[in-house]
PDB file of C-alpha atoms and ligand atoms in Angstrom:
ATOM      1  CA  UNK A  22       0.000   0.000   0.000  1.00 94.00           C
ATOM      2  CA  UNK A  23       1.778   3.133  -0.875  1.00 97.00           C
ATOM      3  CA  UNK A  24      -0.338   6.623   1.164  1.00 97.00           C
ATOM      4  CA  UNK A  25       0.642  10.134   0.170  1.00 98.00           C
ATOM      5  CA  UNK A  26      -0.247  11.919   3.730  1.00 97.00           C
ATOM      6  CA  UNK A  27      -0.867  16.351   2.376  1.00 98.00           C
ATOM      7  CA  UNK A  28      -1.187  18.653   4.348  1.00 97.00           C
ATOM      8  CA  UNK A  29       0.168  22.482   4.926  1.00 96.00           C
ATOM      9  CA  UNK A  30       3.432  23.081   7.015  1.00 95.00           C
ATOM     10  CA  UNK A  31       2.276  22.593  10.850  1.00 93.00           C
ATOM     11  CA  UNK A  32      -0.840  20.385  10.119  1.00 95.00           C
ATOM     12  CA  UNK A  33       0.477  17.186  11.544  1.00 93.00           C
ATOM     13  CA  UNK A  34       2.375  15.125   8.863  1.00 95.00           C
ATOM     14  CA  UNK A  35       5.237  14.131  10.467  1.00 93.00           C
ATOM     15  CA  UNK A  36       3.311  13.176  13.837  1.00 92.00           C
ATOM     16  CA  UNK A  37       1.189  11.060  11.599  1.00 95.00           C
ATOM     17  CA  UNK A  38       2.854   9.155   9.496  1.00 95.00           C
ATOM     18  CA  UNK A  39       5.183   8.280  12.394  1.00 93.00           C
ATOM     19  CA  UNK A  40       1.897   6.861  14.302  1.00 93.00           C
ATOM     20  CA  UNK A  41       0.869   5.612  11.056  1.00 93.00           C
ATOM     21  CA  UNK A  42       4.038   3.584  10.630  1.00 94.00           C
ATOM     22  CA  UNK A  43       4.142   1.707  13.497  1.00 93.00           C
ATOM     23  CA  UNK A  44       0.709   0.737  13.092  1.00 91.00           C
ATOM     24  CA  UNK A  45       0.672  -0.721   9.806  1.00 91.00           C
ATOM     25  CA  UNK A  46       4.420  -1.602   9.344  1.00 93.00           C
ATOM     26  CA  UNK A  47       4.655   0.510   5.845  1.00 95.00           C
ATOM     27  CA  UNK A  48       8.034   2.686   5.681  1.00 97.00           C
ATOM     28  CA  UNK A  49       7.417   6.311   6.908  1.00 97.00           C
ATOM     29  CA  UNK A  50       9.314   8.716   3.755  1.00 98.00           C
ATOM     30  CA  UNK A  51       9.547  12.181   4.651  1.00 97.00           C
ATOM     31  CA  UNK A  52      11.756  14.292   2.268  1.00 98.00           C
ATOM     32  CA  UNK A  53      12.295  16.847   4.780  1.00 96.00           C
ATOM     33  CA  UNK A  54      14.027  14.447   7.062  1.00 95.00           C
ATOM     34  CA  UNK A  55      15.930  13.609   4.254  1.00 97.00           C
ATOM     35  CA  UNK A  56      17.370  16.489   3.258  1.00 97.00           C
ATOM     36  CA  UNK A  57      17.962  17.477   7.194  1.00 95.00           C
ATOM     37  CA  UNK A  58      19.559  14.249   7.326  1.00 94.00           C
ATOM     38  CA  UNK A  59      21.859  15.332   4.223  1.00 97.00           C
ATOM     39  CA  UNK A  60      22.556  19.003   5.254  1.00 96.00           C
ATOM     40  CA  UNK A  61      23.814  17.382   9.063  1.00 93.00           C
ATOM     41  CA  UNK A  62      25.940  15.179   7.320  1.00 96.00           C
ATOM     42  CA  UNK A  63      27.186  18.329   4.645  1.00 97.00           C
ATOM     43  CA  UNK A  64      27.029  16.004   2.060  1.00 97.00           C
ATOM     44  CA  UNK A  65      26.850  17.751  -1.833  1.00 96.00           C
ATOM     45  CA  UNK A  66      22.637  17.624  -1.386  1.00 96.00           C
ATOM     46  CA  UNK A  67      22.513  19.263   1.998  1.00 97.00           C
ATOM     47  CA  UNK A  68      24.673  22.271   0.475  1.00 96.00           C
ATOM     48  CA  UNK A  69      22.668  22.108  -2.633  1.00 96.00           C
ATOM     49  CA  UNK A  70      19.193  22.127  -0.414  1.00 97.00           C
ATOM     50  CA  UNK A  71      20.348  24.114   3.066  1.00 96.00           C
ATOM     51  CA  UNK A  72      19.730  27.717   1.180  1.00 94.00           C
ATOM     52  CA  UNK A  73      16.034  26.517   0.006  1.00 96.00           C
ATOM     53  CA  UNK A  74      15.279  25.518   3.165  1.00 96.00           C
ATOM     54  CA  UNK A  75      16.524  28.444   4.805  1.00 94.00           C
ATOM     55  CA  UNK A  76      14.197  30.527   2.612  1.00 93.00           C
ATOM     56  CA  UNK A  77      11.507  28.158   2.934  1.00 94.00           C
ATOM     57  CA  UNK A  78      11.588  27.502  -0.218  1.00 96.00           C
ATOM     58  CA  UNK A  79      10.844  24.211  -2.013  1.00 97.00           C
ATOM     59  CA  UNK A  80      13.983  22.350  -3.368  1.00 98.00           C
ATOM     60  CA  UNK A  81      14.377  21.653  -7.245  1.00 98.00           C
ATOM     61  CA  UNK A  82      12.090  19.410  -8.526  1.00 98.00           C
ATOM     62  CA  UNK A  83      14.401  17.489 -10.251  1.00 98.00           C
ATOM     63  CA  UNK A  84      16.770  16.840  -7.116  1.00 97.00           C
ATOM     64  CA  UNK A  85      13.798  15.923  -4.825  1.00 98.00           C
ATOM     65  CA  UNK A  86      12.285  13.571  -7.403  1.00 98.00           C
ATOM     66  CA  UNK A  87      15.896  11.382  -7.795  1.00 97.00           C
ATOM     67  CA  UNK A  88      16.228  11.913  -3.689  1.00 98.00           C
ATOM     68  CA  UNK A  89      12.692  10.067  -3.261  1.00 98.00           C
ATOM     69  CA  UNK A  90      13.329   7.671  -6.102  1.00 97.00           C
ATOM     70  CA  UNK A  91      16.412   6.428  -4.302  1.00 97.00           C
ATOM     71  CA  UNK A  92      14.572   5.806  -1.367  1.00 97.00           C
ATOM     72  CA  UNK A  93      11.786   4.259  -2.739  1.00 97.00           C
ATOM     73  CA  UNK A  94      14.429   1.648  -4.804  1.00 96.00           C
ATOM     74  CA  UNK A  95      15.248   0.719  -1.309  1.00 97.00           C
ATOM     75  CA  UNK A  96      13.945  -2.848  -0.071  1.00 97.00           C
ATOM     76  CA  UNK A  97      12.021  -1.430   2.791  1.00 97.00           C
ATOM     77  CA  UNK A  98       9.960   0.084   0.446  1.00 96.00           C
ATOM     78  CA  UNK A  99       8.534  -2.911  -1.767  1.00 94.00           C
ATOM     79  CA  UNK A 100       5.496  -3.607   0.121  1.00 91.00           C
ATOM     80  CA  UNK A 101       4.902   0.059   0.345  1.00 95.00           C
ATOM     81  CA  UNK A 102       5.073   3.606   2.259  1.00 96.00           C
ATOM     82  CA  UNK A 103       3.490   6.470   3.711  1.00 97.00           C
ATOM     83  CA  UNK A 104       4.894   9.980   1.989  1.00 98.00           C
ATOM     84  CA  UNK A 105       5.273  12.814   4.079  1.00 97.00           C
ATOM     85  CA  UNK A 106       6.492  16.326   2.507  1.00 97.00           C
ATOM     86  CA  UNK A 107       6.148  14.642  -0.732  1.00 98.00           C
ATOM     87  CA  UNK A 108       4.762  15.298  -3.763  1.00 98.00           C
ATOM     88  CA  UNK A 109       4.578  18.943  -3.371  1.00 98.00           C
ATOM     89  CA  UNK A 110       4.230  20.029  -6.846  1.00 98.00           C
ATOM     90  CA  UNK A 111       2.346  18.490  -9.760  1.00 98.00           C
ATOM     91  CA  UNK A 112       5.223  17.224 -11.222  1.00 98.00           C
ATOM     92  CA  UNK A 113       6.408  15.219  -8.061  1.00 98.00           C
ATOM     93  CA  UNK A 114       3.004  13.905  -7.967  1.00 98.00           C
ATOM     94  CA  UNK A 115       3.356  12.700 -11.560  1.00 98.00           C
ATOM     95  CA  UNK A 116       7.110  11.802 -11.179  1.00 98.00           C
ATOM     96  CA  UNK A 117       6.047   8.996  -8.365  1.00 98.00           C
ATOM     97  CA  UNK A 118       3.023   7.942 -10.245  1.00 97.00           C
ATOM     98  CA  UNK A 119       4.678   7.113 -13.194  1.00 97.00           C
ATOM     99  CA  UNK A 120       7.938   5.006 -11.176  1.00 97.00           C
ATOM    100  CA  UNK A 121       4.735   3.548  -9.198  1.00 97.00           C
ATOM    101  CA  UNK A 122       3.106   2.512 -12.491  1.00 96.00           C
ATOM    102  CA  UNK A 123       6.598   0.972 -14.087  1.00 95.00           C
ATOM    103  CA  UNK A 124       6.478  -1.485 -10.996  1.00 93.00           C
ATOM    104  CA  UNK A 125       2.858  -2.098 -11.807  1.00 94.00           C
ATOM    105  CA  UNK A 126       1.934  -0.286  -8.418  1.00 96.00           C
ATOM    106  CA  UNK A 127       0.245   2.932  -7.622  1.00 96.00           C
ATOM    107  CA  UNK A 128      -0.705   5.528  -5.219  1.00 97.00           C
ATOM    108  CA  UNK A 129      -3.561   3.884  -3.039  1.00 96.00           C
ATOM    109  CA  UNK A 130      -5.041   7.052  -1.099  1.00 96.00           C
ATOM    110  CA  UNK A 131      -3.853  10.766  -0.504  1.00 97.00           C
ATOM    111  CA  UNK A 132      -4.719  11.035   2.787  1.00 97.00           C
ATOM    112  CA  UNK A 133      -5.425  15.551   3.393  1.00 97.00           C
ATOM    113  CA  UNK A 134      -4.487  16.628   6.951  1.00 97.00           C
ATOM    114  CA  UNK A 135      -6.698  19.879   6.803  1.00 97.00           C
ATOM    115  CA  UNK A 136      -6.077  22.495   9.303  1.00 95.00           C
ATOM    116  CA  UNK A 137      -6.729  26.026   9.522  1.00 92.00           C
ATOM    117  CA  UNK A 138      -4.178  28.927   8.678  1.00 87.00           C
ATOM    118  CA  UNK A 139      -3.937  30.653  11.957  1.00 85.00           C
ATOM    119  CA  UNK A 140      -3.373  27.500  13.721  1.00 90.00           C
ATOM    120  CA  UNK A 141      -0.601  26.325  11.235  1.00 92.00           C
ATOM    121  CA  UNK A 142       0.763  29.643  12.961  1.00 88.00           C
ATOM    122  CA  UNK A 143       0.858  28.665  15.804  1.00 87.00           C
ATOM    123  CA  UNK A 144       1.822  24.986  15.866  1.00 90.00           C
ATOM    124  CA  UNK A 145       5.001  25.967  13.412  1.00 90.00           C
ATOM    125  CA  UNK A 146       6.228  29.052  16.015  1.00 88.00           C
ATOM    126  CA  UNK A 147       5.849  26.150  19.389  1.00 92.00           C
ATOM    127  CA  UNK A 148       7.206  23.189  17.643  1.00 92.00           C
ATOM    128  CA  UNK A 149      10.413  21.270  19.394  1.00 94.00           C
ATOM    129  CA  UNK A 150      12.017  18.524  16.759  1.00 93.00           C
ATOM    130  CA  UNK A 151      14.391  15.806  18.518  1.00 94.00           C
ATOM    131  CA  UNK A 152      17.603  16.141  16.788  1.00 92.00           C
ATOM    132  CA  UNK A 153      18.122  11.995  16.462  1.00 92.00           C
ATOM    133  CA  UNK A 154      14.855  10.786  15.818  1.00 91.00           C
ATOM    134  CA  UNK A 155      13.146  13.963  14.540  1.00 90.00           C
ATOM    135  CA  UNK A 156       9.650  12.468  17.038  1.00 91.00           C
ATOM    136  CA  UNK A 157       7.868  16.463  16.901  1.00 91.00           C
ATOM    137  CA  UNK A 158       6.733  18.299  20.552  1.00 92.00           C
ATOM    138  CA  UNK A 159       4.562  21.355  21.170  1.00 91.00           C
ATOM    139  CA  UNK A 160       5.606  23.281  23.877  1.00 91.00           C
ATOM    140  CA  UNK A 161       1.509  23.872  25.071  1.00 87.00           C
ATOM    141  CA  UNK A 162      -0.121  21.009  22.769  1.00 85.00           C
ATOM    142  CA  UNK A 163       2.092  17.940  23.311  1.00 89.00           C
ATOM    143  CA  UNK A 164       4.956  19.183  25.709  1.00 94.00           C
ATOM    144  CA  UNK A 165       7.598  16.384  26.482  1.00 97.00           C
ATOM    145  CA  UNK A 166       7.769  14.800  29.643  1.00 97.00           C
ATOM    146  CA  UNK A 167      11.516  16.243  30.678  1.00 96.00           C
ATOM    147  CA  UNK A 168      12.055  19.908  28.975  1.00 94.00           C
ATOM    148  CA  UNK A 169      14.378  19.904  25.949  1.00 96.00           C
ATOM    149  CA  UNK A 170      14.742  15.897  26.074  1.00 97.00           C
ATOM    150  CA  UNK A 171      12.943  13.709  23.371  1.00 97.00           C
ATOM    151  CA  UNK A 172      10.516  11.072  25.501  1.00 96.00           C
ATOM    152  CA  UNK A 173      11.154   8.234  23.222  1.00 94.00           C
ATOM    153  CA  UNK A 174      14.862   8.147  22.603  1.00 96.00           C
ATOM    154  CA  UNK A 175      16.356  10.684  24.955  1.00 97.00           C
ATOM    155  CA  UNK A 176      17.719  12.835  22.504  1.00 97.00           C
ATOM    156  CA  UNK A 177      18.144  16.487  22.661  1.00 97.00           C
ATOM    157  CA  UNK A 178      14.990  18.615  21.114  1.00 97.00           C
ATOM    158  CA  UNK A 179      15.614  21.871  18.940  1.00 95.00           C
ATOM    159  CA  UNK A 180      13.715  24.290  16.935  1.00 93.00           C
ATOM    160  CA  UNK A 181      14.270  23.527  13.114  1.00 91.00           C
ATOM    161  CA  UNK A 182      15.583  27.362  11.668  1.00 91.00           C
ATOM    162  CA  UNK A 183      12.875  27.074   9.423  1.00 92.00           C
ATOM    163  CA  UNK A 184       9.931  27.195  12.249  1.00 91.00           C
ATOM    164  CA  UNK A 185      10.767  31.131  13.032  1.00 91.00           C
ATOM    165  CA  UNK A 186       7.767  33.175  11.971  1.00 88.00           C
ATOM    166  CA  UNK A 187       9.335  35.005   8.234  1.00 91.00           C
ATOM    167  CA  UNK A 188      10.019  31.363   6.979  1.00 93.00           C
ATOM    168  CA  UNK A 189       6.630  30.191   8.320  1.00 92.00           C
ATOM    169  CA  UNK A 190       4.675  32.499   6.283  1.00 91.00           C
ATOM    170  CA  UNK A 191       6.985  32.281   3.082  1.00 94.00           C
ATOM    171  CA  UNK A 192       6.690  28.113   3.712  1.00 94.00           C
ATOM    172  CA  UNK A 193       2.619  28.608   3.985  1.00 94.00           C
ATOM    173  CA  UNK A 194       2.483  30.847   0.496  1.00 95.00           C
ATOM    174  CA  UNK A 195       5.105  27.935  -0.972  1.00 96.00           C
ATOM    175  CA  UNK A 196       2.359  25.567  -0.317  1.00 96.00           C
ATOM    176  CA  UNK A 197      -0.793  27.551  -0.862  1.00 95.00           C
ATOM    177  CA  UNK A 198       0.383  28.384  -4.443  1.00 97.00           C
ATOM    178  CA  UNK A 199       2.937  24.952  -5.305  1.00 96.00           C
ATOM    179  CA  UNK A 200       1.004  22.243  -3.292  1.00 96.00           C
ATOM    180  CA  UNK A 201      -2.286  23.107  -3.248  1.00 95.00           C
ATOM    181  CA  UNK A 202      -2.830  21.913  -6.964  1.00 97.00           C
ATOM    182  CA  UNK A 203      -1.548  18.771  -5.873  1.00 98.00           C
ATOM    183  CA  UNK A 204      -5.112  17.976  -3.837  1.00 97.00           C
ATOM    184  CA  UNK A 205      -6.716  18.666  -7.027  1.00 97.00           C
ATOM    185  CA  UNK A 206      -4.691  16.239  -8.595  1.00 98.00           C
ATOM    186  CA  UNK A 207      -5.180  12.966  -6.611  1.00 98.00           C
ATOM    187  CA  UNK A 208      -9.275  14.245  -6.341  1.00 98.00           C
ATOM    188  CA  UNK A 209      -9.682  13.792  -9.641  1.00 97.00           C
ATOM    189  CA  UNK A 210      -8.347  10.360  -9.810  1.00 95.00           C
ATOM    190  CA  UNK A 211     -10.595   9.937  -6.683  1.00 96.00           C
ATOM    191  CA  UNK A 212      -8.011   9.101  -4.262  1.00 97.00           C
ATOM    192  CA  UNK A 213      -8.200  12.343  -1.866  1.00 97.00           C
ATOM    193  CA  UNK A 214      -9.762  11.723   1.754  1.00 96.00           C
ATOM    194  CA  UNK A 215      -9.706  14.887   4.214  1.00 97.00           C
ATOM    195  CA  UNK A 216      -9.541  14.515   7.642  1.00 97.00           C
ATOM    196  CA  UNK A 217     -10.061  17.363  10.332  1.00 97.00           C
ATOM    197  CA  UNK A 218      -6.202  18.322  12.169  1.00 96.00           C
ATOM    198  CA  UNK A 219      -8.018  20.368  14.454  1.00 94.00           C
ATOM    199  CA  UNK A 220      -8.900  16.836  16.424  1.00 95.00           C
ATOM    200  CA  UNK A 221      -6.455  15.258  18.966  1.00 92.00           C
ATOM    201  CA  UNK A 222      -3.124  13.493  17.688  1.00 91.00           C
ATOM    202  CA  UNK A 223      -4.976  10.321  18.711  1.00 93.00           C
ATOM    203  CA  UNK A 224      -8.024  11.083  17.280  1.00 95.00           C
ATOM    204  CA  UNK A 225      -6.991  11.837  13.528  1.00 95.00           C
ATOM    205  CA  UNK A 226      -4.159   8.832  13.968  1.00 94.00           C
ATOM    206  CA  UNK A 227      -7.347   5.919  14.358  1.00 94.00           C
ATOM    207  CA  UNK A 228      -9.420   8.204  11.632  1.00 94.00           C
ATOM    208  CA  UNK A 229      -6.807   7.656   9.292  1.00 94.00           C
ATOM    209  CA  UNK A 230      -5.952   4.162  10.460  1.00 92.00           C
ATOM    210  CA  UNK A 231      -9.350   3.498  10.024  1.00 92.00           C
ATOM    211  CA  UNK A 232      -9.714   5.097   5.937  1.00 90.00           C
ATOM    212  CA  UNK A 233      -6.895   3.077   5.136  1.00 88.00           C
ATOM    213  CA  UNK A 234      -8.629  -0.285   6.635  1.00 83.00           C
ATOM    214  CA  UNK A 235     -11.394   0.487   4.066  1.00 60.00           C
TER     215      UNK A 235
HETATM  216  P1  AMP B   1       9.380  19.675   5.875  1.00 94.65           P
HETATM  217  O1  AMP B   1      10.216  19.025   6.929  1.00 94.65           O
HETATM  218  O2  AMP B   1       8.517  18.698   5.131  1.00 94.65           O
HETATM  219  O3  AMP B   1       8.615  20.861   6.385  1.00 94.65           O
HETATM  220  O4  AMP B   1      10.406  20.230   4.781  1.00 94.65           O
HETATM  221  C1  AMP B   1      11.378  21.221   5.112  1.00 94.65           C
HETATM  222  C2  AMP B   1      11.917  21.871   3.858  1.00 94.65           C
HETATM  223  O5  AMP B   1      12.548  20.876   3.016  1.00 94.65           O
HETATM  224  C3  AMP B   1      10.878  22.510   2.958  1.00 94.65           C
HETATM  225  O6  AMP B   1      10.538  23.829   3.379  1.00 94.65           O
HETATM  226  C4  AMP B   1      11.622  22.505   1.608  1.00 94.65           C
HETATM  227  O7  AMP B   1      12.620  23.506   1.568  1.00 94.65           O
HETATM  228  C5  AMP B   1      12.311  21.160   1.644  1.00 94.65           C
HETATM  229  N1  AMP B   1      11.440  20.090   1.106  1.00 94.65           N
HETATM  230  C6  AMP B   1      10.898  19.052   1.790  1.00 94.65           C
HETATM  231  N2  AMP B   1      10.140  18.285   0.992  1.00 94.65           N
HETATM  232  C7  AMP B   1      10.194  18.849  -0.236  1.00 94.65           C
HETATM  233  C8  AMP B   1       9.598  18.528  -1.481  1.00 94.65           C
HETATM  234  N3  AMP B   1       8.787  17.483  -1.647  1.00 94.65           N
HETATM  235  N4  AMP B   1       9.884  19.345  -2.543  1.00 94.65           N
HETATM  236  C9  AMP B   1      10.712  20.385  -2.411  1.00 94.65           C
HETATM  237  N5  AMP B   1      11.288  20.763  -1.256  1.00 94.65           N
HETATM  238  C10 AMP B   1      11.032  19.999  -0.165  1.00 94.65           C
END
């Protein structure tokens, strides 16, 4: 089964698919982690990708697409993923359709995380990010249990330079104008589901668990 999980900056993505892992045993992919990953590391990407992020801007298309392809290639991947931070343009979207289709496999749902503008606000500006296993906090919503320490592996929690409030709002016109068309795209072919963000972690975790039962 292979789930796109959309859904603006702040609306719960990472937090899902994480949950959403673990409970069906498909391969979380988020791109952002990726390229995080890359830019720790300094490797040729993360200098390549470390000023787009920084601007919260997205990354080329053509250097996301082969970063995602790679992944996907990977063994862990063959009886299928959950996509988080990617597609984000159309041409992603088509991009992984079309490697899908060569392996005689496809997207199965786009699952829409849908929350509201001013709280993407102010989810982005309180989030804390564990620097080894990149589990997200909210310092009011979802605090962790020891200040600054990550509850499931210890590590130390930061806030990614990207969550300060100019790069929030240039990250939420990115995806208003570059990923919004991308809903459009996997409505018409009938695979788009919303679910309400505003609801508890919990809450949307078991109504997505429960649309992909279906
Ligand atoms: P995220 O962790 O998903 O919020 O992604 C952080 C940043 O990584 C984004 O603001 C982009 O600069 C870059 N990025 C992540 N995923 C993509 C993608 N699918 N296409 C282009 N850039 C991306």
């Amino acid at each position: 089964m292979y789930i796109v999980l959309l859904g603006a900056p702040g609306a719960g993505k990472g937090t899902q698919a994480a949950i959403i892992s673990q409970k069906t045993g498909l391969t979380h992919i988020a791109s952002g982690d990726l390229f995080r990953q890359a830019v720790q590391k300094g490797t040729e990407l993360g200098k390549l990708v470390k000023s787009y992020m920084d601007k919260g801007m997205l990354a080329p298309d053509e250097v996301t697409i082969k970063v995602i392809m790679e992944r996907l290639a990977e063994p862990d991947c063959v009886k299928g993923c959950i996509f988080d931070g990617f597609p984000r343009t159309l041409d992603q979207a088509k991009a992984l359709d079309k490697t899908l289709k060569e392996q005689k496999k496809g997207i199965d749902k786009a699952v829409f995380i849908d929350v509201p503008d001013e709280e993407l606000v102010k989810r982005l500006g309180g989030r804390w990010t564990c620097k080894n296993c990149q589990a997200v906090y909210h310092e009011v919503a979802s605090p962790p249990k020891v200040a600054g320490k990550c509850d499931k592996c210890g590590g130390e929690l930061y806030q990614r330079p990207d969550d300060n409030e100019v790069t929030i709002r240039e990250r939420l016109k990115v995806y208003f104008t570059q990923t919004t068309p991308v809903l459009d795209y996997y409505k018409k072919e009938g695979k788009l589901i919303a679910v309400d963000g505003k609801l508890s972690i919990d809450e949307v975790a078991d109504k997505v668990v429960r649309i992909l039962e279906v």
